[in-house]
Coordinates of C-alpha atoms and ligand atoms in Angstrom, one line a residue:
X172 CA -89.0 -37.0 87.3
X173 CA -87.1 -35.9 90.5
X174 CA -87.7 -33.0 92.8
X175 CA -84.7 -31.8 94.5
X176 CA -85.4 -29.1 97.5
X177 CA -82.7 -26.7 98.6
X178 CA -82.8 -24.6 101.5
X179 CA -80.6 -22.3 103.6
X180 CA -79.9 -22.5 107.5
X181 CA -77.6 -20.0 109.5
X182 CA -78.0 -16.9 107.7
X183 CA -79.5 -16.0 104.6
X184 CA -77.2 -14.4 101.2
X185 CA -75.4 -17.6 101.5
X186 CA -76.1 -17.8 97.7
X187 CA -78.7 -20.2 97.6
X188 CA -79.7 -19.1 94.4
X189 CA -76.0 -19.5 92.7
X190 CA -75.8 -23.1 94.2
X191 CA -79.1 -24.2 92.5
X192 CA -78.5 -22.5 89.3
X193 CA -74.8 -24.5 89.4
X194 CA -76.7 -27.6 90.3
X195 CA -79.1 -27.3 87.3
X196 CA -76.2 -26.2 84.7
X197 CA -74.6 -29.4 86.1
X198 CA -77.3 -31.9 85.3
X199 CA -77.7 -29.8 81.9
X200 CA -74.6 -30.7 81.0
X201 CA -75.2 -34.3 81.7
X202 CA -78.4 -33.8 79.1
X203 CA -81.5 -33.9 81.8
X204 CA -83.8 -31.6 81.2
X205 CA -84.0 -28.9 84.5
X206 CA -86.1 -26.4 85.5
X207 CA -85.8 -24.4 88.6
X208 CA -88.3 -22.4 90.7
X209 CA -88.3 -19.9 94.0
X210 CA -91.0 -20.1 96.8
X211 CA -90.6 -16.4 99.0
X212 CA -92.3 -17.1 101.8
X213 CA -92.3 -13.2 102.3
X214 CA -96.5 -12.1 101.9
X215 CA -95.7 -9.7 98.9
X216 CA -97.9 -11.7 95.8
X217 CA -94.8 -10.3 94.3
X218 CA -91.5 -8.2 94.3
X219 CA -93.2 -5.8 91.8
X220 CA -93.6 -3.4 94.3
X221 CA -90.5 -4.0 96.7
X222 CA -88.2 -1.5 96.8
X223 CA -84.7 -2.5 95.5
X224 CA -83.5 -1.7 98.6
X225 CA -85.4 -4.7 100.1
X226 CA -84.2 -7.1 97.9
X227 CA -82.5 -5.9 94.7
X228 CA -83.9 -5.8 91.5
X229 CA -86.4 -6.9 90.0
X230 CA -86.3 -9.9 87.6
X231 CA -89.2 -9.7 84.5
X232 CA -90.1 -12.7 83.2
X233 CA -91.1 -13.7 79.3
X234 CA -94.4 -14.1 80.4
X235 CA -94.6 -10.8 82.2
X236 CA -93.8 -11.9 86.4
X237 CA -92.4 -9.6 88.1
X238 CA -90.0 -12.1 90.6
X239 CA -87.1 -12.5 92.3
X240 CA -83.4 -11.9 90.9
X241 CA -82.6 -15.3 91.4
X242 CA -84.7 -15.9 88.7
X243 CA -82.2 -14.0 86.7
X244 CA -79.8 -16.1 87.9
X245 CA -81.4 -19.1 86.9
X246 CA -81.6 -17.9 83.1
X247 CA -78.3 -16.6 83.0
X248 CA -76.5 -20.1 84.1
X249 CA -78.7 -22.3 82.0
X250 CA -80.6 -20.6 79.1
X251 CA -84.1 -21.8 80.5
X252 CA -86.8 -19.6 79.9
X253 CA -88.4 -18.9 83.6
X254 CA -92.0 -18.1 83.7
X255 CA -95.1 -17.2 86.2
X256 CA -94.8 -20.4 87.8
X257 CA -91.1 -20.6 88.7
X258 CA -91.7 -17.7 92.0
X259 CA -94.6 -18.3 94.2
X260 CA -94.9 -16.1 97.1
X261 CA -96.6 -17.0 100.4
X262 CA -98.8 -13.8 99.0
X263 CA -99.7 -16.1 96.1
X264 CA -100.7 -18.9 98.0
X265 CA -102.8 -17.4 100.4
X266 CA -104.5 -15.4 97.2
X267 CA -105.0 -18.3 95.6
X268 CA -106.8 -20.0 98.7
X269 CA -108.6 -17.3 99.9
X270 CA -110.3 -17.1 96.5
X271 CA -111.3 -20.3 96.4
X272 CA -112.9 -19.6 99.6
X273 CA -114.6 -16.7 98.7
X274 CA -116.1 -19.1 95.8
X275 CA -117.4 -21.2 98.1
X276 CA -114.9 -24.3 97.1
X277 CA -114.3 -25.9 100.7
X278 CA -117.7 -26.4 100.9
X279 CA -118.1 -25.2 104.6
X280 CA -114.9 -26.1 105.6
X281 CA -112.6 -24.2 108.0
X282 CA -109.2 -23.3 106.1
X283 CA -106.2 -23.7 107.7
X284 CA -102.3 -23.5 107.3
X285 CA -102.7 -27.6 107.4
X286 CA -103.3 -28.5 105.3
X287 CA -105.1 -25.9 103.0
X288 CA -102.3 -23.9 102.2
X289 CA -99.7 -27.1 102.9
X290 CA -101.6 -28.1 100.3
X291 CA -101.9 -25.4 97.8
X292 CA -97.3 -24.5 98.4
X293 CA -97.6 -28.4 97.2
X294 CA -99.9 -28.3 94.4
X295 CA -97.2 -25.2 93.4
X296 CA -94.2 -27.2 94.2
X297 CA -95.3 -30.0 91.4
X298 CA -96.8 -28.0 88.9
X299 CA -94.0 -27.8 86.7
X300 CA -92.8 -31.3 87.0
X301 CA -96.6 -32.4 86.0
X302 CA -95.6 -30.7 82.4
X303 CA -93.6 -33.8 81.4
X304 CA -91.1 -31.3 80.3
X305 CA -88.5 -31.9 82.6
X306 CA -86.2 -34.5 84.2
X307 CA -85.3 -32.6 87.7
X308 CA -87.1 -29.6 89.4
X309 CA -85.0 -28.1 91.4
X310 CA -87.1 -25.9 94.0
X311 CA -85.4 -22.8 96.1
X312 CA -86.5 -22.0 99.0
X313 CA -86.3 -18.7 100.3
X314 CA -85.3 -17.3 103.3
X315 CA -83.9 -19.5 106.0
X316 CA -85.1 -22.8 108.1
X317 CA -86.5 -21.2 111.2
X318 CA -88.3 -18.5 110.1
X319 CA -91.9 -18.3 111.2
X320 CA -93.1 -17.5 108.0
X321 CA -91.1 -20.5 106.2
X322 CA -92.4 -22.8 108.3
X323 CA -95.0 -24.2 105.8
X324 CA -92.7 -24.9 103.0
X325 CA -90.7 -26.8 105.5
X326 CA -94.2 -28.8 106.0
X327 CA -95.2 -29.0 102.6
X328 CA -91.3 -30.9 102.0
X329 CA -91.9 -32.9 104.8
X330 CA -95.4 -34.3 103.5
X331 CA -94.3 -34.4 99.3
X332 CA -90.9 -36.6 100.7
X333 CA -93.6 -38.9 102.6
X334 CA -95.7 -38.5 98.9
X335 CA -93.0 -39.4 96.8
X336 CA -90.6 -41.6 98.1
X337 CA -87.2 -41.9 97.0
X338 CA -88.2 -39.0 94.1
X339 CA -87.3 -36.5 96.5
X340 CA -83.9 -35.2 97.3
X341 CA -83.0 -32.2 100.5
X342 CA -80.0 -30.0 100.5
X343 CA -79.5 -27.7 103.1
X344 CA -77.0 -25.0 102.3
X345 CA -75.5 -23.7 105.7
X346 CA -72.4 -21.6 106.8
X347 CA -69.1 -22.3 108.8
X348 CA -68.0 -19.6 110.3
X349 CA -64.0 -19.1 110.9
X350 CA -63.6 -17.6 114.5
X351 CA -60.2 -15.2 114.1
X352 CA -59.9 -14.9 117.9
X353 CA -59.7 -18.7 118.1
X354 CA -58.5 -19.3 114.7
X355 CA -60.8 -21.8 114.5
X356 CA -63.7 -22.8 112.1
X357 CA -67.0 -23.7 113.8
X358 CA -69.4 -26.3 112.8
X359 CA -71.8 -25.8 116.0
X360 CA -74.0 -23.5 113.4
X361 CA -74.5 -26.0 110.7
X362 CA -75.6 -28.7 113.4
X363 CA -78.3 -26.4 114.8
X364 CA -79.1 -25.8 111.6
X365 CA -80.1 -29.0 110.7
X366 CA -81.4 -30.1 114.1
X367 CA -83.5 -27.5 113.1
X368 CA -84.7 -28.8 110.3
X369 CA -84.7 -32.6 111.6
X370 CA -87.0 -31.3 113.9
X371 CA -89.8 -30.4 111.5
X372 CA -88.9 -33.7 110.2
X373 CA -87.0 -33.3 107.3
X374 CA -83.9 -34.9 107.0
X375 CA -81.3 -33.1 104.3
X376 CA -79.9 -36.0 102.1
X377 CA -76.6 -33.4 101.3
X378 CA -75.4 -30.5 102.9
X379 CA -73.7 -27.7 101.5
X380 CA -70.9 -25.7 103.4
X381 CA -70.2 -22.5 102.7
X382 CA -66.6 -21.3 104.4
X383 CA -64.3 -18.1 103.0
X384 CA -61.5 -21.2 103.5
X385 CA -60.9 -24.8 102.7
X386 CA -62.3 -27.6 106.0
X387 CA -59.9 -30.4 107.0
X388 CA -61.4 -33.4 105.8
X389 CA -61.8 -34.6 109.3
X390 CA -64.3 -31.2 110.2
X391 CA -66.6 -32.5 106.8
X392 CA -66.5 -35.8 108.3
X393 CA -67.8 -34.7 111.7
X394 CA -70.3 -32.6 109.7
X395 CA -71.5 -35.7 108.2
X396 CA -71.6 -37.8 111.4
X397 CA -73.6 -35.5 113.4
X398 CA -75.9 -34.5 110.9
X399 CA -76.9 -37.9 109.3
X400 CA -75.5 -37.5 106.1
X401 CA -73.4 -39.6 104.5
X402 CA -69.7 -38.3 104.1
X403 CA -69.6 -37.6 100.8
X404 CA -72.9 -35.7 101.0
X405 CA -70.9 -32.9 102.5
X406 CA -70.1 -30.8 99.8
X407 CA -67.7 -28.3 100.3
X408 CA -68.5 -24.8 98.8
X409 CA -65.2 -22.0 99.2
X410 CA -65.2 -18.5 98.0
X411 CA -64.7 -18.3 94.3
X412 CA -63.4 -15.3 92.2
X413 CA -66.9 -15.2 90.4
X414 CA -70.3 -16.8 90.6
X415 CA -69.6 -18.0 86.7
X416 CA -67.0 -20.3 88.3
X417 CA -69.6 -22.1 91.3
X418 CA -70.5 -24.8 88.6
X419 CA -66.9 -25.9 88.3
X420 CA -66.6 -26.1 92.1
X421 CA -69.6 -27.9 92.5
X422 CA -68.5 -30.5 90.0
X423 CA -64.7 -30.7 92.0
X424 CA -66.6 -31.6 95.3
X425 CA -69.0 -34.0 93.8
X426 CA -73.0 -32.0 94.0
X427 CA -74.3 -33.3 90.9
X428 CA -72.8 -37.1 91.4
X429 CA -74.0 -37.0 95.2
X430 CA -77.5 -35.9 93.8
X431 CA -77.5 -38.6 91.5
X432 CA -76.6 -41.3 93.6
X433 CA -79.5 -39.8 96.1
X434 CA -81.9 -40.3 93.2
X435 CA -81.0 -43.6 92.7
X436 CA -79.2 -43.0 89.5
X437 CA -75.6 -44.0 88.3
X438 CA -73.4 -41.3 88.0
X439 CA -71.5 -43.0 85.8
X440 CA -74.4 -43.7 83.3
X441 CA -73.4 -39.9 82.0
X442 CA -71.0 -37.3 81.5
X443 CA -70.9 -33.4 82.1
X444 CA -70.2 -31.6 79.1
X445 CA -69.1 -28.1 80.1
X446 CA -67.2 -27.3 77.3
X447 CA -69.2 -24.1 76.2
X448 CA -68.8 -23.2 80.2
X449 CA -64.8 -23.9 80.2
X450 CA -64.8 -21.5 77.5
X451 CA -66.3 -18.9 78.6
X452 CA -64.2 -18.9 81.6
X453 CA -61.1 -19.3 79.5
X454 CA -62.3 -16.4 78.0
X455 CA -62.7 -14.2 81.3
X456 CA -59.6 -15.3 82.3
X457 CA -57.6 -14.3 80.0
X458 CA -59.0 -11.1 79.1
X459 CA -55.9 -8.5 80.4
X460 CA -57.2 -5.1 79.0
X461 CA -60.3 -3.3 80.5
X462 CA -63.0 -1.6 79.4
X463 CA -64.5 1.3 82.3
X464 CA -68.2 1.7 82.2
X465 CA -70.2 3.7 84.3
X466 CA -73.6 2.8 85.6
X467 CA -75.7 5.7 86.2
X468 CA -78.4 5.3 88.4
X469 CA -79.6 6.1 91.9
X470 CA -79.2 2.8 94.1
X471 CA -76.3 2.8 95.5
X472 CA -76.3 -1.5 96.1
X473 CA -74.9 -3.9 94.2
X474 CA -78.2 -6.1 93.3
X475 CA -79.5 -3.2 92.2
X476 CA -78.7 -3.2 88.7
X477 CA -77.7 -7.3 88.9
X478 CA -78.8 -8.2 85.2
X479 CA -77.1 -4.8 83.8
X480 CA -74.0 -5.9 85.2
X481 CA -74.4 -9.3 84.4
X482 CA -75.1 -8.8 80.9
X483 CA -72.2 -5.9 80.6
X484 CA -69.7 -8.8 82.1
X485 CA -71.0 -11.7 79.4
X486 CA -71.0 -8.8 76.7
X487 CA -67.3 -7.9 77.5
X488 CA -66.1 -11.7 78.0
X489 CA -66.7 -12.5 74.3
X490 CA -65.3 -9.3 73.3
X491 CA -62.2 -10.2 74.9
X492 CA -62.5 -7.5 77.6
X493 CA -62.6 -7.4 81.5
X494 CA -65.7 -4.9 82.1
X495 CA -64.8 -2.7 84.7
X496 CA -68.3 -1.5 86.3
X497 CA -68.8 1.5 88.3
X498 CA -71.6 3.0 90.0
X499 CA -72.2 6.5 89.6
X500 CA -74.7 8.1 91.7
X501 CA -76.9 10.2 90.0
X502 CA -77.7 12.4 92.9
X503 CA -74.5 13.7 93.0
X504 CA -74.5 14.5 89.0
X505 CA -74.0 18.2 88.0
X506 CA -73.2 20.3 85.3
X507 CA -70.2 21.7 87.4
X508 CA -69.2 18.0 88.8
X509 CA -70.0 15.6 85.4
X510 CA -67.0 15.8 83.4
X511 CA -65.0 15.0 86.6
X512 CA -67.7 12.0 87.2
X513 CA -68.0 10.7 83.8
X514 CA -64.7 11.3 81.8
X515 CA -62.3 8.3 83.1
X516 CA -64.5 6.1 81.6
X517 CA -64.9 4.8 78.1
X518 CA -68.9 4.1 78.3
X519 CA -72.0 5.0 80.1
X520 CA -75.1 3.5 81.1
X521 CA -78.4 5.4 81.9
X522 CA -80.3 2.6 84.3
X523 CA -83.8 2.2 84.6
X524 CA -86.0 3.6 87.7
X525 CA -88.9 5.0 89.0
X526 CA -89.6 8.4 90.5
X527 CA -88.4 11.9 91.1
X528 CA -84.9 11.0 92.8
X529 CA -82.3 11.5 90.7
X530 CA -83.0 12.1 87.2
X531 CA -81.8 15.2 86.9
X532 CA -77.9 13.5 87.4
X533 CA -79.6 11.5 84.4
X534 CA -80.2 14.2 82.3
X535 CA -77.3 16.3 82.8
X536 CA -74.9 12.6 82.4
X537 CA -77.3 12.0 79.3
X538 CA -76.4 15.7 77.5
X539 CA -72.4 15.5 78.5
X540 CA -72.2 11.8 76.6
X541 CA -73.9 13.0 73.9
X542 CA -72.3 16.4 73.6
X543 CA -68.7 14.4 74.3
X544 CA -70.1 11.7 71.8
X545 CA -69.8 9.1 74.9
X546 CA -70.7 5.3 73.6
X547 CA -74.3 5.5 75.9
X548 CA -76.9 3.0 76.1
X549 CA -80.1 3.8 78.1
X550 CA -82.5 1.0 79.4
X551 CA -86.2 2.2 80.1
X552 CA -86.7 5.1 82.4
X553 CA -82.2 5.9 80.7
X554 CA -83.7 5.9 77.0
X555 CA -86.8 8.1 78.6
X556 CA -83.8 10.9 80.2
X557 CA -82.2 10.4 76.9
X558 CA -85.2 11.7 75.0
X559 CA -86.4 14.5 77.5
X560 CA -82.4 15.6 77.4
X561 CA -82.4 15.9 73.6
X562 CA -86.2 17.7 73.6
X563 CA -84.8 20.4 76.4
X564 CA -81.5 20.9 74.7
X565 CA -81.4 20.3 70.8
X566 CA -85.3 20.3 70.1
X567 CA -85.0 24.0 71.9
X568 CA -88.2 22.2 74.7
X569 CA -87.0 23.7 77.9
X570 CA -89.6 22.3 79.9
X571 CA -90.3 19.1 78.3
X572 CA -90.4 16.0 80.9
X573 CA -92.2 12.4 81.0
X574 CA -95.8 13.3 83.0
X575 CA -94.1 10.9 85.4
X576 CA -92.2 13.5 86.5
X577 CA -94.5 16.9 86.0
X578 CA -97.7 16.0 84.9
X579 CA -98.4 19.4 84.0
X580 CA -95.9 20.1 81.7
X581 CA -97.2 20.9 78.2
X582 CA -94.0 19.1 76.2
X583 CA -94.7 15.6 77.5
X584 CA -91.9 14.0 75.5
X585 CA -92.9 11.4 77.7
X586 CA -96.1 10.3 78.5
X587 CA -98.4 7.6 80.4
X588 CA -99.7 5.0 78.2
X589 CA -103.4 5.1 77.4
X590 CA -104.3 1.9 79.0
X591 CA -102.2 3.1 82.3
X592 CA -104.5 6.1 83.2
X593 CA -107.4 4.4 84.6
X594 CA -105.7 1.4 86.8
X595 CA -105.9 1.8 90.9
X596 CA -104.0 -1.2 91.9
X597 CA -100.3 -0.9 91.2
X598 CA -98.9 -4.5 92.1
X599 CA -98.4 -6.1 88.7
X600 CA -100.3 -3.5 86.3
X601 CA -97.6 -2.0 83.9
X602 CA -96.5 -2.9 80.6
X603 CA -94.9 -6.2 81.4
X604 CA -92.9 -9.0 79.6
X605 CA -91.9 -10.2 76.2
X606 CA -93.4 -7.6 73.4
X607 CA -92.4 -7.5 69.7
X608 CA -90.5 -4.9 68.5
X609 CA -89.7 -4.4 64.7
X610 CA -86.3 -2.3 63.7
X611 CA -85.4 -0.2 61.0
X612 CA -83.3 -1.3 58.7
X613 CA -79.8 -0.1 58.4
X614 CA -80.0 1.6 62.2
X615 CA -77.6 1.1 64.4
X616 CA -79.9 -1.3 66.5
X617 CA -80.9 -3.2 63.7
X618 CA -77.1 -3.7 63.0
X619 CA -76.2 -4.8 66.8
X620 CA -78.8 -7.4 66.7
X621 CA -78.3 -8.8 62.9
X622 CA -81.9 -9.0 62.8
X623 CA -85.2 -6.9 62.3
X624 CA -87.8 -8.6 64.2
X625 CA -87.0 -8.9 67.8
X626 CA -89.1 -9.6 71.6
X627 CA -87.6 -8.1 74.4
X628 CA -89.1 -7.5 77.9
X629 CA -90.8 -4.9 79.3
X630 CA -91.4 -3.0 82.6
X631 CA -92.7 -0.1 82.4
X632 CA -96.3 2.7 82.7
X633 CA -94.6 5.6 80.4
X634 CA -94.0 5.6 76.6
X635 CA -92.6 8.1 74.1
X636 CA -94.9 10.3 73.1
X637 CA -95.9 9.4 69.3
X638 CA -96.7 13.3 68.7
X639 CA -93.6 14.3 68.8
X640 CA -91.5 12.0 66.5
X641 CA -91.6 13.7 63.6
X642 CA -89.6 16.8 65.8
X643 CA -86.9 14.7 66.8
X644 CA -86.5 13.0 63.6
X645 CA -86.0 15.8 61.7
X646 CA -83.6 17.2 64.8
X647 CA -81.8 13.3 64.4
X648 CA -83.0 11.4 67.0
X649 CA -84.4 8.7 65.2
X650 CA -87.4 6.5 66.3
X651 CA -85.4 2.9 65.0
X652 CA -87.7 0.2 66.8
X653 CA -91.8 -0.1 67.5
X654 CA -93.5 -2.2 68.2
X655 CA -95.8 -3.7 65.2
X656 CA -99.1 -4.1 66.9
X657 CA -99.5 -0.9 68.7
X658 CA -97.1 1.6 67.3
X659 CA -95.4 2.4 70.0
X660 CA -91.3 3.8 69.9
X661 CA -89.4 1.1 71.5
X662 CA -85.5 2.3 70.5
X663 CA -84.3 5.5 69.9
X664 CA -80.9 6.2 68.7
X665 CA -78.6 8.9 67.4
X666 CA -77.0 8.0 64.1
X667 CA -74.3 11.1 63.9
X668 CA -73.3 9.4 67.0
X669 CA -70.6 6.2 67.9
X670 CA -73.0 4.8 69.9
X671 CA -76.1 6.4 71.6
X672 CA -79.1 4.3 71.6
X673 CA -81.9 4.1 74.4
X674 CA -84.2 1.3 74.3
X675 CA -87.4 1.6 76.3
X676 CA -87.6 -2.1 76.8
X677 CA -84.6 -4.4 79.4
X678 CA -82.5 -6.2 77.4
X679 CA -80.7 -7.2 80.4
X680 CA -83.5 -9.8 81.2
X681 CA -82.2 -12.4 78.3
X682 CA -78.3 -12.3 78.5
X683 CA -77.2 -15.8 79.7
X684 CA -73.8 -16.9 79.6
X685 CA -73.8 -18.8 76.8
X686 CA -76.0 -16.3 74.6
X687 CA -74.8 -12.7 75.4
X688 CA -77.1 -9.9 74.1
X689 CA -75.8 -8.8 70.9
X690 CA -77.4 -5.2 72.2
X691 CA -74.9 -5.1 74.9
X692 CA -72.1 -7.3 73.1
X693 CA -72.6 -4.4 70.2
X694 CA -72.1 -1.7 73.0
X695 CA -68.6 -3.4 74.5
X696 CA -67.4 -3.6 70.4
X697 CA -68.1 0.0 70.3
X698 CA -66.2 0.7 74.0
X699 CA -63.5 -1.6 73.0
X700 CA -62.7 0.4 70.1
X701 CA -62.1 3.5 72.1
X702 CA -60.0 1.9 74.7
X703 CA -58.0 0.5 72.3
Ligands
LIG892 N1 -90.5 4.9 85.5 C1 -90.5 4.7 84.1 C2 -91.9 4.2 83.6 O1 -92.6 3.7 84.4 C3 -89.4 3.7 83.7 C4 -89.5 2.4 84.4 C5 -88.2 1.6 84.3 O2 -87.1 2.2 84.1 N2 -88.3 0.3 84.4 O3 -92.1 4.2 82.5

């Protein structure tokens, strides 16, 4: 059982999280069991209630953790199923102490950063090795060295590498910087960087360069001289045309051999086996013809929607299709503007989201694909527009909404759940996580996913509103997935349609690479077929 640390120096969005999940997908492929976890040392117990804005989206766990989106990435390069315990917060950790104090466990002690919470990031930082389940933990950690508030992860390193010697392996992931005036590349950063870190007394055993161009060996062997490290412990990491292809590089410049030889194992002993991987690449490559689909949503940010376009891109690389994804503010969505906004592209879909802002570009964008008979998928608060569109327009409910929305109106298609209406808090209190869902047989849905009994994540505090399903049955929305225990409407979908189905739950959560969603691989089938 090895524990390998990474962390980031010079600035942050170095892709951190990309390099670890590359690192774990390599030592897969050599047959070790990994696992991978994220310590934030932001004071949020969780993302929950950031604002994508602040960090992106949102990643939902199995197990019902709101976390980090590198958790997404984690999944989505090696299949492992992440739970509650792979993203601990500094919120966490201080919750966690601070009610051990209130129950009187330090026994009149005074707590302090050392080593109460040293101790509690390191009780945190084992947990999941102490399963037995896994060969290597790999353990992010956000942020970069420096920070004031990541100073006692730093710590809590420096003590478990005194704890567990030679079980322990450091990379530091740092930046080199090419200076156009000069036309030089600078390595000055990258030596702070880990002075830095030397200087809380942690030593990296392999560093990781990111440049936007290849180093003269004789700049990585500087690297390696000043910094400690031996030379081939400076792994090179260039710009690639996708994330999907960071493994590959890793591999070429030797990560998973250098963090073998650190853990006093013999490379040689195994080989990778990335054939599945190569594929899939093989795949994306060669893939000439696109398909255009439109995301419609209000954030205007890439990581916004990171596992929709994620699973949209997996979905269209086994179809044999490059997926051309375009944002489409909903804001700017009209009746007069949406055939101009919508019609260049051969499938829409209607993202999730909270709040006010925006939903009526969802609902107009919902009535034009169905009117247009548009291939449309819509994911939570999309499948709630795509019901309020058809109450307003076909059920003849003009002032139907979700009491999300307009708690007063009398047609609440779309309604709070019962066990919803009397929480304060809102950190961690919807519906959340894995929830069965059984589907109808001969729907649409049922046919996407080849199977009738399904568990797909949730995130959500609204529902569709049981009292009217009868009314949109008969008008031919039909109510094609619930969920067994409670009853609830979990997919919607218009048969008369090519495609139009809106699920309440995220399947975007459990598309990896190797296992696209068949939801979303059904959707690209039906968008192929058009651009064909
Ligand atoms: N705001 C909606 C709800 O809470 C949808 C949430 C979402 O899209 N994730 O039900």
């Amino acid at each position: 059982m090895k524990y390998i640390f990474v962390t980031g120096g010079v600035v942050s969005s170095l892709g951190k999280g990309i390099i670890s999940a590359s690192l774990a997908r390599l030592l897969q492929s050599r047959g070790y069991r990994v696992t991978i976890q994220k310590f934030d040392p932001y004071i949020n117990i969780d993302p929950g209630t950031l604002n994508p804005y602040e960090h992106g989206e949102c990643y939902v766990t199995i197990d019902g953790q709101e976390t980090d989106l590198d958790l997404g990435h984690y999944e989505r390069f090696t299949g492992i199923r992440t739970t509650r315990a792979n993203n601990i917060t500094t919120g966490r950790i201080y919750q966690n102490v601070i009610e051990r104090e209130r129950r009187g466990d330090y026994l009149g002690h005074t707590i302090q950063v050392i080593p109460h919470i040293t101790d509690e990031i390191k009780r945190n930082m084992l947990a999941l090795g102490r399963t037995g389940e896994f060969d290597f933990v790999i353990t992010e950690i956000g942020g970069t060295v420096g920070d004031i508030e990541s100073q006692p992860f730093v710590e809590a390193i420096r003590q478990l590498r005194w704890d567990l010697p030679g079980d322990t392996v450091c990379i530091h992931l740092t930046y080199v910087p090419f200076i156009k005036a000069a036309g030089e590349l600078k390595t000055k950063p990258t030596q702070h960087s880990v002075a830095e870190l030397q200087s809380k007394g942690v030593q990296p055993d392999i560093l990781v360069l990111r440049a936007e161009r290849d180093l003269p060996a004789a700049l990585l062997a500087k690297v390696a001289s000043f910094c400690n490290v031996d030379r081939e412990c400076v792994v090179l990491s260039v710009d690639m045309p996708s994330i999907y292809e960071v493994p590959l590089g890793m591999q070429q410049q030797g990560l998973d051999t250098a963090v073998l030889r650190k853990c006093g194992m013999n490379p040689a002993d195994t080989t990778a086996k990335l054939n599945d991987w190569l594929d899939f690449l093989h795949r994306r490559e060669h893939a000439t013809r696109e398909v255009r689909i439109a995301l419609v949503g209000k954030y205007d940010l890439q990581d916004a929607y990171k596992s929709i376009r994620e699973s949209l891109s997996h979905a269209a690389t086994y179809n044999d299709f490059r997926a051309r994804i375009e944002f489409v503010n909903s804001e700017h969505i009209t009746e007069e503007r949406v055939a101009d906004m919508l019609s260049a592209f051969d499938g829409v879909v209607i993202c999730p989201g909270f709040g006010q802002r925006g939903i009526e570009g969802k609902l107009v964008a919902a009535r034009y694909c169905r009117e247009h008979d548009v291939p449309t998928l819509g994911i939570c608060l999309g499948m709630q527009m795509m019901v309020i569109e058809y109450a307003r327009n076909v059920l003849g409910l003009s002032d139907a909404s979700s009491s999300e929305m307009d708690a007063q109106t009398p047609h609440n298609v779309i309604d709070m759940m019962a066990d919803q209406k009397n929480l304060t808090q809102l950190g961690g209190t919807m519906r959340l996580g894995g929830y069965e869902c059984e589907l109808k047989p001969g729907s649409h849905a049922a046919k996407a996913y080849g199977e009738l009994h399904i568990v797909e994540r949730h995130r959500h505090r609204y529902e569709f509103n049981s009292q009217y399903r009868a009314a949109f049955e008969e008008a031919g929305m039909q109510c094609v997935g619930e969920n067994p225990q409670t009853g609830l409407v979990e997919v919607v979908e218009v048969p008369s349609h090519r495609w139009y189905i809106g699920v309440q739950y995220h399947p975007e959560y459990s598309s990896t690479v190797l296992r696209p969603h068949p939801l979303f691989y059904d959707f690209v089938s039906a968008l192929k077929a058009s651009a064909e």
